PDB file of C-alpha atoms and ligand atoms in Angstrom:
ATOM      1  CA  UNK Q  56     -13.092  16.708 -11.756  1.00 66.00           C
ATOM      2  CA  UNK Q  57     -11.991  14.940  -8.629  1.00 93.00           C
ATOM      3  CA  UNK Q  58     -11.492  11.202  -8.727  1.00 98.00           C
ATOM      4  CA  UNK Q  59     -12.857   9.135  -5.783  1.00 98.00           C
ATOM      5  CA  UNK Q  60     -10.120   7.061  -4.115  1.00 98.00           C
ATOM      6  CA  UNK Q  61     -10.144   4.749  -1.073  1.00 99.00           C
ATOM      7  CA  UNK Q  62      -6.916   3.947   0.786  1.00 99.00           C
ATOM      8  CA  UNK Q  63      -6.183   0.798   2.796  1.00 99.00           C
ATOM      9  CA  UNK Q  64      -3.421   1.127   5.394  1.00 98.00           C
ATOM     10  CA  UNK Q  65      -2.292  -0.952   8.375  1.00 98.00           C
ATOM     11  CA  UNK Q  66       0.275   1.320   9.978  1.00 98.00           C
ATOM     12  CA  UNK Q  67       1.952   4.706  10.084  1.00 97.00           C
ATOM     13  CA  UNK Q  68       0.355   6.086   6.949  1.00 98.00           C
ATOM     14  CA  UNK Q  69       3.129   8.289   5.574  1.00 98.00           C
ATOM     15  CA  UNK Q  70       2.159   7.296   2.018  1.00 98.00           C
ATOM     16  CA  UNK Q  71      -1.429   8.271   2.816  1.00 98.00           C
ATOM     17  CA  UNK Q  72      -0.112  11.585   4.175  1.00 98.00           C
ATOM     18  CA  UNK Q  73       1.713  12.157   0.875  1.00 98.00           C
ATOM     19  CA  UNK Q  74      -1.570  11.705  -1.019  1.00 98.00           C
ATOM     20  CA  UNK Q  75      -3.347  14.116   1.347  1.00 98.00           C
ATOM     21  CA  UNK Q  76      -0.554  16.700   0.966  1.00 98.00           C
ATOM     22  CA  UNK Q  77      -0.689  16.511  -2.836  1.00 98.00           C
ATOM     23  CA  UNK Q  78      -4.463  16.798  -2.765  1.00 98.00           C
ATOM     24  CA  UNK Q  79      -4.244  19.846  -0.493  1.00 98.00           C
ATOM     25  CA  UNK Q  80      -1.552  21.395  -2.705  1.00 98.00           C
ATOM     26  CA  UNK Q  81      -3.936  21.125  -5.637  1.00 97.00           C
ATOM     27  CA  UNK Q  82      -1.597  18.880  -7.631  1.00 96.00           C
ATOM     28  CA  UNK Q  83      -3.616  15.666  -7.236  1.00 98.00           C
ATOM     29  CA  UNK Q  84      -7.318  15.934  -8.101  1.00 97.00           C
ATOM     30  CA  UNK Q  85      -8.671  13.168  -5.846  1.00 98.00           C
ATOM     31  CA  UNK Q  86     -11.358  12.879  -3.208  1.00 98.00           C
ATOM     32  CA  UNK Q  87     -10.451  10.456  -0.421  1.00 98.00           C
ATOM     33  CA  UNK Q  88     -13.729   8.627   0.128  1.00 98.00           C
ATOM     34  CA  UNK Q  89     -12.492   6.268   2.856  1.00 98.00           C
ATOM     35  CA  UNK Q  90      -9.396   5.178   4.750  1.00 98.00           C
ATOM     36  CA  UNK Q  91      -9.890   1.601   5.909  1.00 98.00           C
ATOM     37  CA  UNK Q  92      -7.726  -0.700   8.009  1.00 98.00           C
ATOM     38  CA  UNK Q  93      -7.376  -4.152   9.491  1.00 98.00           C
ATOM     39  CA  UNK Q  94      -5.902  -2.473  12.591  1.00 98.00           C
ATOM     40  CA  UNK Q  95      -8.205  -0.263  14.663  1.00 98.00           C
ATOM     41  CA  UNK Q  96      -5.181   1.473  16.245  1.00 98.00           C
ATOM     42  CA  UNK Q  97      -3.376   2.311  12.988  1.00 98.00           C
ATOM     43  CA  UNK Q  98      -1.930   5.854  13.083  1.00 98.00           C
ATOM     44  CA  UNK Q  99      -3.090   6.184   9.456  1.00 98.00           C
ATOM     45  CA  UNK Q 100      -6.707   6.146  10.703  1.00 98.00           C
ATOM     46  CA  UNK Q 101      -6.034   8.877  13.278  1.00 98.00           C
ATOM     47  CA  UNK Q 102      -4.505  11.093  10.604  1.00 98.00           C
ATOM     48  CA  UNK Q 103      -7.440  10.496   8.270  1.00 98.00           C
ATOM     49  CA  UNK Q 104      -9.916  11.367  11.041  1.00 98.00           C
ATOM     50  CA  UNK Q 105      -8.036  14.577  11.762  1.00 98.00           C
ATOM     51  CA  UNK Q 106      -8.358  15.446   8.068  1.00 97.00           C
ATOM     52  CA  UNK Q 107     -12.102  14.789   8.063  1.00 98.00           C
ATOM     53  CA  UNK Q 108     -11.804  11.692   5.872  1.00 98.00           C
ATOM     54  CA  UNK Q 109     -14.255   8.862   6.661  1.00 98.00           C
ATOM     55  CA  UNK Q 110     -12.524   5.892   8.304  1.00 98.00           C
ATOM     56  CA  UNK Q 111     -13.371   2.288   8.873  1.00 97.00           C
ATOM     57  CA  UNK Q 112     -11.614  -0.558  10.714  1.00 98.00           C
ATOM     58  CA  UNK Q 113     -12.438  -4.237  10.922  1.00 98.00           C
ATOM     59  CA  UNK Q 114     -10.785  -6.864  13.115  1.00 98.00           C
ATOM     60  CA  UNK Q 115      -9.854  -9.988  11.122  1.00 98.00           C
ATOM     61  CA  UNK Q 116     -10.143 -12.106  14.280  1.00 97.00           C
ATOM     62  CA  UNK Q 117     -13.914 -11.583  14.303  1.00 98.00           C
ATOM     63  CA  UNK Q 118     -14.347 -13.242  10.886  1.00 98.00           C
ATOM     64  CA  UNK Q 119     -14.412 -16.953  10.103  1.00 97.00           C
ATOM     65  CA  UNK Q 120     -12.374 -16.658   6.908  1.00 97.00           C
ATOM     66  CA  UNK Q 121     -10.160 -14.326   4.872  1.00 96.00           C
ATOM     67  CA  UNK Q 122     -12.842 -14.136   2.212  1.00 96.00           C
ATOM     68  CA  UNK Q 123     -15.584 -13.052   4.641  1.00 98.00           C
ATOM     69  CA  UNK Q 124     -13.307 -10.398   6.129  1.00 98.00           C
ATOM     70  CA  UNK Q 125     -12.390  -9.032   2.702  1.00 98.00           C
ATOM     71  CA  UNK Q 126     -16.002  -9.055   1.515  1.00 97.00           C
ATOM     72  CA  UNK Q 127     -17.057  -6.992   4.535  1.00 98.00           C
ATOM     73  CA  UNK Q 128     -14.133  -4.601   4.090  1.00 98.00           C
ATOM     74  CA  UNK Q 129     -14.720  -4.097   0.372  1.00 98.00           C
ATOM     75  CA  UNK Q 130     -18.477  -3.686   0.805  1.00 98.00           C
ATOM     76  CA  UNK Q 131     -17.555  -0.521   2.692  1.00 98.00           C
ATOM     77  CA  UNK Q 132     -14.990   0.490   0.083  1.00 98.00           C
ATOM     78  CA  UNK Q 133     -17.589   0.141  -2.680  1.00 98.00           C
ATOM     79  CA  UNK Q 134     -20.234   1.971  -0.638  1.00 98.00           C
ATOM     80  CA  UNK Q 135     -17.814   4.906  -0.225  1.00 98.00           C
ATOM     81  CA  UNK Q 136     -18.051   5.511  -3.968  1.00 98.00           C
ATOM     82  CA  UNK Q 137     -14.361   4.827  -4.603  1.00 98.00           C
ATOM     83  CA  UNK Q 138     -13.342   4.041  -8.164  1.00 98.00           C
ATOM     84  CA  UNK Q 139      -9.724   3.259  -7.263  1.00 98.00           C
ATOM     85  CA  UNK Q 140      -8.271   1.509  -4.207  1.00 99.00           C
ATOM     86  CA  UNK Q 141      -4.721   2.313  -3.071  1.00 99.00           C
ATOM     87  CA  UNK Q 142      -2.913  -0.116  -0.757  1.00 98.00           C
ATOM     88  CA  UNK Q 143      -0.515   2.114   1.196  1.00 98.00           C
ATOM     89  CA  UNK Q 144       1.245  -0.093   3.729  1.00 98.00           C
ATOM     90  CA  UNK Q 145      -1.653  -2.530   3.896  1.00 98.00           C
ATOM     91  CA  UNK Q 146      -0.215  -5.698   5.424  1.00 97.00           C
ATOM     92  CA  UNK Q 147      -2.921  -8.296   4.952  1.00 98.00           C
ATOM     93  CA  UNK Q 148      -3.108 -10.630   1.945  1.00 98.00           C
ATOM     94  CA  UNK Q 149      -6.311 -10.164  -0.056  1.00 98.00           C
ATOM     95  CA  UNK Q 150      -8.606 -12.937  -1.164  1.00 98.00           C
ATOM     96  CA  UNK Q 151      -8.729 -13.691  -4.893  1.00 97.00           C
ATOM     97  CA  UNK Q 152     -12.453 -12.813  -4.959  1.00 97.00           C
ATOM     98  CA  UNK Q 153     -11.741  -9.134  -4.194  1.00 97.00           C
ATOM     99  CA  UNK Q 154      -8.637  -8.882  -6.356  1.00 98.00           C
ATOM    100  CA  UNK Q 155     -10.725 -10.185  -9.291  1.00 98.00           C
ATOM    101  CA  UNK Q 156     -13.546  -7.759  -8.548  1.00 98.00           C
ATOM    102  CA  UNK Q 157     -11.163  -4.771  -8.365  1.00 98.00           C
ATOM    103  CA  UNK Q 158      -8.743  -5.847 -11.084  1.00 98.00           C
ATOM    104  CA  UNK Q 159      -7.323  -2.791 -12.856  1.00 98.00           C
ATOM    105  CA  UNK Q 160      -8.789  -0.540 -10.127  1.00 98.00           C
ATOM    106  CA  UNK Q 161      -6.533  -1.411  -7.192  1.00 98.00           C
ATOM    107  CA  UNK Q 162      -2.834  -0.501  -6.853  1.00 99.00           C
ATOM    108  CA  UNK Q 163      -0.156  -1.214  -4.235  1.00 98.00           C
ATOM    109  CA  UNK Q 164       3.119   0.427  -3.319  1.00 98.00           C
ATOM    110  CA  UNK Q 165       5.716  -2.222  -2.599  1.00 98.00           C
ATOM    111  CA  UNK Q 166       9.229  -1.492  -1.292  1.00 98.00           C
ATOM    112  CA  UNK Q 167      11.313  -3.393  -3.853  1.00 98.00           C
ATOM    113  CA  UNK Q 168      12.228  -3.374  -7.519  1.00 98.00           C
ATOM    114  CA  UNK Q 169       9.658  -5.972  -8.552  1.00 98.00           C
ATOM    115  CA  UNK Q 170       9.854  -8.723  -9.688  1.00 98.00           C
ATOM    116  CA  UNK Q 171      12.656  -8.917  -7.127  1.00 98.00           C
ATOM    117  CA  UNK Q 172      11.701  -9.427  -3.486  1.00 98.00           C
ATOM    118  CA  UNK Q 173       7.991 -10.012  -3.445  1.00 98.00           C
ATOM    119  CA  UNK Q 174       6.519 -10.306   0.065  1.00 98.00           C
ATOM    120  CA  UNK Q 175       7.854  -8.988   3.356  1.00 97.00           C
ATOM    121  CA  UNK Q 176      11.208  -7.750   4.780  1.00 98.00           C
ATOM    122  CA  UNK Q 177      12.448  -6.416   1.454  1.00 98.00           C
ATOM    123  CA  UNK Q 178      15.085  -4.037   2.897  1.00 98.00           C
ATOM    124  CA  UNK Q 179      16.665  -6.852   4.914  1.00 98.00           C
ATOM    125  CA  UNK Q 180      16.666  -9.190   1.931  1.00 98.00           C
ATOM    126  CA  UNK Q 181      18.176  -6.694  -0.509  1.00 98.00           C
ATOM    127  CA  UNK Q 182      21.033  -5.977   1.934  1.00 98.00           C
ATOM    128  CA  UNK Q 183      21.629  -9.657   2.602  1.00 98.00           C
ATOM    129  CA  UNK Q 184      21.840 -10.323  -1.132  1.00 98.00           C
ATOM    130  CA  UNK Q 185      24.506  -7.626  -1.511  1.00 97.00           C
ATOM    131  CA  UNK Q 186      22.569  -5.727  -4.189  1.00 98.00           C
ATOM    132  CA  UNK Q 187      23.889  -2.325  -5.246  1.00 97.00           C
ATOM    133  CA  UNK Q 188      20.449  -0.803  -5.814  1.00 98.00           C
ATOM    134  CA  UNK Q 189      17.013  -0.915  -4.288  1.00 98.00           C
ATOM    135  CA  UNK Q 190      13.691   0.711  -4.962  1.00 98.00           C
ATOM    136  CA  UNK Q 191       9.933   0.737  -4.833  1.00 99.00           C
ATOM    137  CA  UNK Q 192       7.248  -0.317  -7.274  1.00 99.00           C
ATOM    138  CA  UNK Q 193       3.629   0.646  -7.782  1.00 99.00           C
ATOM    139  CA  UNK Q 194       1.710  -2.212  -9.338  1.00 98.00           C
ATOM    140  CA  UNK Q 195      -1.807  -3.306 -10.072  1.00 98.00           C
ATOM    141  CA  UNK Q 196      -2.975  -5.815  -7.457  1.00 98.00           C
ATOM    142  CA  UNK Q 197      -3.736  -9.324  -8.684  1.00 98.00           C
ATOM    143  CA  UNK Q 198      -4.318 -12.593  -6.841  1.00 98.00           C
ATOM    144  CA  UNK Q 199      -0.607 -13.330  -7.099  1.00 98.00           C
ATOM    145  CA  UNK Q 200       1.118 -11.572  -4.191  1.00 98.00           C
ATOM    146  CA  UNK Q 201       3.101  -8.554  -5.489  1.00 98.00           C
ATOM    147  CA  UNK Q 202       2.814 -10.186  -8.910  1.00 98.00           C
ATOM    148  CA  UNK Q 203       0.462  -7.863 -10.817  1.00 98.00           C
ATOM    149  CA  UNK Q 204       1.595  -5.548 -13.651  1.00 98.00           C
ATOM    150  CA  UNK Q 205       4.102  -2.878 -12.596  1.00 98.00           C
ATOM    151  CA  UNK Q 206       3.085   0.731 -13.342  1.00 98.00           C
ATOM    152  CA  UNK Q 207       6.268   2.575 -12.327  1.00 99.00           C
ATOM    153  CA  UNK Q 208       9.346   2.265 -10.126  1.00 98.00           C
ATOM    154  CA  UNK Q 209      11.720   4.479  -8.180  1.00 98.00           C
ATOM    155  CA  UNK Q 210      15.356   3.412  -7.865  1.00 98.00           C
ATOM    156  CA  UNK Q 211      17.993   4.286  -5.230  1.00 98.00           C
ATOM    157  CA  UNK Q 212      21.637   3.335  -4.703  1.00 98.00           C
ATOM    158  CA  UNK Q 213      22.571   1.220  -1.717  1.00 98.00           C
ATOM    159  CA  UNK Q 214      25.409   2.873   0.191  1.00 95.00           C
ATOM    160  CA  UNK Q 215      28.239   1.034   1.939  1.00 93.00           C
ATOM    161  CA  UNK Q 216      27.258   0.690   5.591  1.00 94.00           C
ATOM    162  CA  UNK Q 217      23.534   1.003   4.921  1.00 97.00           C
ATOM    163  CA  UNK Q 218      21.362  -0.829   7.401  1.00 97.00           C
ATOM    164  CA  UNK Q 219      17.690  -1.730   7.164  1.00 97.00           C
ATOM    165  CA  UNK Q 220      16.445   1.448   8.854  1.00 97.00           C
ATOM    166  CA  UNK Q 221      18.635   3.825   6.867  1.00 97.00           C
ATOM    167  CA  UNK Q 222      17.650   2.199   3.607  1.00 98.00           C
ATOM    168  CA  UNK Q 223      13.939   2.149   4.461  1.00 98.00           C
ATOM    169  CA  UNK Q 224      14.036   5.835   5.432  1.00 98.00           C
ATOM    170  CA  UNK Q 225      15.857   6.880   2.253  1.00 98.00           C
ATOM    171  CA  UNK Q 226      13.451   4.908   0.094  1.00 98.00           C
ATOM    172  CA  UNK Q 227      10.351   6.232   1.852  1.00 98.00           C
ATOM    173  CA  UNK Q 228      10.584   9.793   0.522  1.00 98.00           C
ATOM    174  CA  UNK Q 229      10.926   8.349  -2.980  1.00 98.00           C
ATOM    175  CA  UNK Q 230       7.880   6.137  -2.362  1.00 98.00           C
ATOM    176  CA  UNK Q 231       5.820   9.204  -1.534  1.00 98.00           C
ATOM    177  CA  UNK Q 232       6.660  10.893  -4.844  1.00 98.00           C
ATOM    178  CA  UNK Q 233       6.173   7.680  -6.803  1.00 98.00           C
ATOM    179  CA  UNK Q 234       2.758   6.947  -5.335  1.00 98.00           C
ATOM    180  CA  UNK Q 235       1.487  10.482  -5.950  1.00 98.00           C
ATOM    181  CA  UNK Q 236       2.789  10.376  -9.527  1.00 98.00           C
ATOM    182  CA  UNK Q 237       1.063   7.055 -10.211  1.00 98.00           C
TER     183      UNK Q 237
HETATM  184  N1  NHR X 215      -3.127  -9.320  -1.819  1.00 97.56           N
HETATM  185  C1  NHR X 215      -3.084  -9.870  -3.032  1.00 97.56           C
HETATM  186  N2  NHR X 215      -3.981 -10.822  -3.307  1.00 97.56           N
HETATM  187  N3  NHR X 215      -2.181  -9.514  -3.972  1.00 97.56           N
HETATM  188  C2  NHR X 215      -1.263  -8.569  -3.687  1.00 97.56           C
HETATM  189  O1  NHR X 215      -0.391  -8.226  -4.618  1.00 97.56           O
HETATM  190  C3  NHR X 215      -1.246  -7.948  -2.410  1.00 97.56           C
HETATM  191  C4  NHR X 215      -2.216  -8.367  -1.482  1.00 97.56           C
HETATM  192  C5  NHR X 215      -2.239  -7.816  -0.193  1.00 97.56           C
HETATM  193  C6  NHR X 215      -1.292  -6.905   0.186  1.00 97.56           C
HETATM  194  C7  NHR X 215       0.806  -5.641  -0.215  1.00 97.56           C
HETATM  195  C8  NHR X 215       2.073  -6.513  -0.060  1.00 97.56           C
HETATM  196  C9  NHR X 215       3.369  -5.733  -0.144  1.00 97.56           C
HETATM  197  O2  NHR X 215       3.436  -4.682  -0.771  1.00 97.56           O
HETATM  198  C10 NHR X 215      -0.293  -6.524  -0.712  1.00 97.56           C
HETATM  199  C11 NHR X 215      -0.282  -7.016  -2.015  1.00 97.56           C
HETATM  200  C12 NHR X 215       1.277  -8.325   3.179  1.00 97.56           C
HETATM  201  C13 NHR X 215       1.929  -9.531   3.000  1.00 97.56           C
HETATM  202  C14 NHR X 215       1.845 -10.622   4.046  1.00 97.56           C
HETATM  203  O3  NHR X 215       2.526 -11.636   3.960  1.00 97.56           O
HETATM  204  C15 NHR X 215       2.652  -9.725   1.837  1.00 97.56           C
HETATM  205  C16 NHR X 215       2.688  -8.728   0.857  1.00 97.56           C
HETATM  206  C17 NHR X 215       2.017  -7.530   1.042  1.00 97.56           C
HETATM  207  C18 NHR X 215       1.326  -7.334   2.221  1.00 97.56           C
HETATM  208  N4  NHR X 215       0.975 -10.458   5.075  1.00 97.56           N
HETATM  209  C19 NHR X 215       0.741 -11.430   6.152  1.00 97.56           C
HETATM  210  C20 NHR X 215      -0.655 -12.135   5.929  1.00 97.56           C
HETATM  211  O4  NHR X 215      -0.742 -13.318   6.308  1.00 97.56           O
HETATM  212  C21 NHR X 215       0.652 -10.773   7.494  1.00 97.56           C
HETATM  213  C22 NHR X 215       1.904 -10.055   7.852  1.00 97.56           C
HETATM  214  C23 NHR X 215       1.745  -9.147   9.069  1.00 97.56           C
HETATM  215  O5  NHR X 215       0.605  -8.845   9.501  1.00 97.56           O
HETATM  216  O6  NHR X 215       2.780  -8.707   9.550  1.00 97.56           O
HETATM  217  O7  NHR X 215      -1.607 -11.500   5.451  1.00 97.56           O
HETATM  218  O8  NHR X 215       4.407  -6.223   0.361  1.00 97.56           O
HETATM  219  C1  GAR X 216       6.013   1.527   2.991  1.00 97.56           C
HETATM  220  O1  GAR X 216       7.411   1.454   2.936  1.00 97.56           O
HETATM  221  C2  GAR X 216       5.395   0.577   1.998  1.00 97.56           C
HETATM  222  O2  GAR X 216       6.089   0.483   0.787  1.00 97.56           O
HETATM  223  C3  GAR X 216       5.476  -0.713   2.750  1.00 97.56           C
HETATM  224  O3  GAR X 216       5.203  -0.393   4.092  1.00 97.56           O
HETATM  225  C4  GAR X 216       5.536   0.973   4.337  1.00 97.56           C
HETATM  226  C5  GAR X 216       4.305   1.686   4.816  1.00 97.56           C
HETATM  227  O4  GAR X 216       4.622   2.976   5.277  1.00 97.56           O
HETATM  228  N1  GAR X 216       4.512  -1.660   2.280  1.00 97.56           N
HETATM  229  C6  GAR X 216       4.611  -2.943   2.544  1.00 97.56           C
HETATM  230  O5  GAR X 216       5.590  -3.433   3.082  1.00 97.56           O
HETATM  231  C7  GAR X 216       3.431  -3.760   2.124  1.00 97.56           C
HETATM  232  N2  GAR X 216       3.610  -5.085   2.588  1.00 97.56           N
HETATM  233  P1  GAR X 216       3.504   4.042   5.579  1.00 97.56           P
HETATM  234  O6  GAR X 216       2.478   3.369   6.492  1.00 97.56           O
HETATM  235  O7  GAR X 216       4.224   5.129   6.299  1.00 97.56           O
HETATM  236  O8  GAR X 216       2.911   4.482   4.279  1.00 97.56           O
END
């Protein structure tokens, strides 16, 4: 039995690629019903197209409100038949109407050890704070930004001399494994 999953991504899509690789390896029994984005030029969409996965992009600037944008986006997600939504580098805050509708059926991968460092620029903030460890969390999405229940985390040491890019790169491969496992 293959579980229908939609992915939302705004950028590169390496976490999406990890899901596709695990699916193709036969270790993750999912069907990707849709990859959707708020950025028509997201590399994640190009990769999905190349894999024969349906894609969909909407431009937020053409909608009067956040809620109307999200309702249009999630109408397509629902129509794809997805039973789970994965935010994989999706960079746009979601309206409370859709988080309520998909509560318990939408997860996000966030690059910090939640509840530390909700929001953006987590690698920069963890270095500035002088923390000795960093990580990533997969959590259920709720109306509260990066505030929903945590499912699992991956933890890495911060090395002396680490900068933002080095830390982000080292964490990313752990994110891929964590997201597939969740
Ligand atoms: N929406 C809700 N309601 N709840 C969450 O937990 C969400 C969410 C939407 C996205 C991912 C999140 C992350 O993992 C996520 C979780 C974007 C922003 C943000 O400030 C913050 C957190 C996350 C994603 N976005 C700006 C906005 O105004 C735009 C930033 C940009 O485009 O560069 O939407 O970190
Ligand atoms: C990942 O590091 C993910 O945790 C983070 O963006 C990157 C996306 O990479 N997510 C956020 O910062 C959400 N605000 P990818 O496009 O290669 O999967």
